[in-house]
Amino acid sequence: MQLLNPIDQIFLRLERRNQPMHVGGLQLFSLPAGAGPDYVRDLVARAREFDDVTPPFNRRLKYRFGQPFWVDDVSFDLEYHVRHLALPRPGAIRDLLALVSMLHGALLDRSRPMWEVYVIEGVVDDRFAIYSKFHHSMMDGISAMRILRRSLQDAPDARSMRVPWQLPATESEDAARRAGPLTDAWRTLQATTRQIAALPRAGQEIVHAWHDARSDDDFTSIAQAPASLLNCRVSGSRRFAAQSYSLTRIKRIAKAFDATVNDIVLAMCASALRAYLLEQNDLPDRPLVAMLPVSLHDDDSGTGNRVAMIFSSLATHIADPVERLAAIQRSVNHWKRRYRDMSPEQIMAFIAALSTPAGLNLLTGLAPRHQSFNVVISNVPGPRETLYFGDAEMQGMYPVSIVLDGQALNISLASYRDSLEFGLIACRRSLPSMQHLLTYLDDALDELEPADDAVAGDSVHGS
Amino acid sequence: MQLLNPIDQIFLRLERRNQPMHVGGLQLFSLPAGAGPDYVRDLVARAREFDDVTPPFNRRLKYRFGQPFWVDDVSFDLEYHVRHLALPRPGAIRDLLALVSMLHGALLDRSRPMWEVYVIEGVVDDRFAIYSKFHHSMMDGISAMRILRRSLQDAPDARSMRVPWQLPATESEDAARRAGPLTDAWRTLQATTRQIAALPRAGQEIVHAWHDARSDDDFTSIAQAPASLLNCRVSGSRRFAAQSYSLTRIKRIAKAFDATVNDIVLAMCASALRAYLLEQNDLPDRPLVAMLPVSLHDDDSGTGNRVAMIFSSLATHIADPVERLAAIQRSVNHWKRRYRDMSPEQIMAFIAALSTPAGLNLLTGLAPRHQSFNVVISNVPGPRETLYFGDAEMQGMYPVSIVLDGQALNISLASYRDSLEFGLIACRRSLPSMQHLLTYLDDALDELEPADDAVAGDSVHGS
């Protein structure tokens, strides 16, 4: 019996029927050569044999004295959590995305451990898919992706299959135990920041907190985000869209503009959002503002990465794609410079200010008066090498994040091998035909492509 | 813009994440001879061409001044409401039931008209299925089954397909208009009673209402229902089980015992519940009480059927099946006699007492102190003739009802051709392995079977 920490409690309190607070991931696999017609059914049966379920997967909520606790589920029912579905033939990707949209819109059962894994057979071109969902009070999106990653192997081997709900302890968990409490503090802050990154309308309040932590007035003046379709009340219905892009191609474009991969990603999103909002007759005069959690520098030592939030203009008021990219770069670099000027203690103080319960209550957007950003764009670095679930090769791995009142769209990316995997989740009612964004993302890359070579590297298309 | 009537408002207020208030139906069809691999996909496409959607299917909720109104949905999105799914191969019925269990556990989106229709391909033996769900504030279970019935045809004809969301007015609706207000009053009362039949823990309060309407003290003394697994708080997860039984067989058994079909149905349920609760080590000493909406006499004139509620002992304390049946018959006949002694006005007054907002508030079980019945068993007479959806022959049609706190199981039946189609819906957590009830229903019929002939008439088996 363990009391939920204040942050995790907030994810319970934030949840409403139009605003489920779970995160997910969609993984696409090739059937191994010679897989029989019962391959997926057998795989589900074998996965269900892993019934020695480890925390947090065996824990359910229980309220005592009005407080939420985690308790072991004595009626744990693995068959309920691990489900076997199929696509109608011929198993088009648009049908897969429609199914994930439907599944992601449904609330988890609070009487049980709040996670579900769906193994989906019949995806076109001899593939199958796994869609997983986890309540945000149980883990954040990045942890969810990390756990999915850990259930995969470096080499195909049917007999050494691993499943998310029964993983061995990792080396880094072992390392963290050895490194002691200081490391733990860093890890907690880092996790907190990542969680906050998913919260709505956080910007304005973050700036207030920031103001307490820093005395540089100029720094607090981020632009008020304009009103847009992206920032209305949401319905309970979702649309998920996913697409892969060649990282090689994006890197080549980045190099041509002396930009980072992240700059190009932002430029793609900016261009796509501009085109979509023009199509919907709703492009604001002022530029859209994106909130992005970023790694300030890579540091694989025990102290972990430093993660911060950047509020970048998407320069959607600029018609020319190259000028738009330049404006985005300036905006991002401004924030990066500011972060670099801060001492670790200042960053620590800033992040700590956000992680108090009072600060988090503000961050939840319970009474926000200001729209400080229009959309979250989150980029999670992922594995470069090919991974396998049992003997099935993973082709792609797309994050499925959270939509909130005031944040009708979330764009999350994960990298895998030579791909950047975009997962877009939106309120299906607020953002009609949101899947058009995929076409506009394509167009955006084409616009920035150096004239001499154009490469098509897409492997998944929209619903 | 139309204010919801008080009864329909109650179904909104009763709804919680563990207690969705929608009703549904599962229909099973044969693929017509020569159907190609795209038959179901084409069928879904054709169904989606019916986009001139009629009330109530085009109406969504809108709150003004704290009151719920029905308004036309100006962003109506037929693709959202009509969905295309598939079973994993080989499409076992248990997979179909698992899918319906999952779909029935998910809340409807309140931003949209509150109905969804799922066309499910890949059911074993060249079949497909349609699962439909409708919010109870939009229509009750019997209306839902009636509308599903009306979307079917008497003869196979691919070109004259009908869909529930765009039906022509019926003859009886036309007749009702001609017959005028008195008929309307009867129809309203009848509909009210049917709706009440789905409400939780209604018995004790019904008895109070009854007491006001009648002065016969003896009549009010129905047994207090015992505590049981069936009457705990429910989770948000569901288990659906369905099975068909030969009506000829049941009628032969009924004749052997000088009983009605309904008596045999109750005896089957009683026997199955007794066996299940014995298996779960939870059989109460006192007999379970079932609440059943019944037709007092068939009357196809303009005044409609008279529907009342019977609280029948299921005599689950009696081990012998024949003695148990006799006890059930006595209990049912007692109530039937009482109803028969009442004048139409007395029945009217009784029903009217239940249909006031205050009465309904009591019926909703917001503060119940007494468990007056353990389970609802509802039997809807259905069509005798073979029906078709387009050119596909319907094989079966199973009701999927509502589970509530305190009512973890609902047994609903519909008749079709020579079958009685049982649809059992339960909280999957409160009633582990609920699907065992299907086996026990089988056993119950075998127990009562006259010794000289045993017939196996089952066409659907449990998940």
Tab-separated table of N, CA, C and O in Angstrom, chain B residues 29 313 317 362 438:
chain	number	residue	atom	x	y	z
B	29	PHE	N	-24.919	-12.715	-38.792
B	29	PHE	CA	-25.430	-12.915	-40.159
B	29	PHE	C	-24.587	-13.950	-40.903
B	29	PHE	O	-23.370	-14.052	-40.680
B	313	SER	N	-39.306	-15.283	-6.853
B	313	SER	CA	-38.283	-16.100	-6.204
B	313	SER	C	-37.675	-17.012	-7.260
B	313	SER	O	-38.377	-17.546	-8.123
B	317	HIS	N	-32.546	-21.972	-3.215
B	317	HIS	CA	-32.225	-22.755	-2.022
B	317	HIS	C	-32.663	-24.214	-2.191
B	317	HIS	O	-32.340	-25.047	-1.357
B	362	LEU	N	-36.010	7.972	-6.592
B	362	LEU	CA	-35.889	6.868	-5.650
B	362	LEU	C	-35.458	5.596	-6.375
B	362	LEU	O	-34.612	4.843	-5.904
B	438	LEU	N	-23.264	-20.175	-19.074
B	438	LEU	CA	-23.815	-20.778	-20.299
B	438	LEU	C	-23.850	-22.303	-20.182
B	438	LEU	O	-24.830	-22.944	-20.567
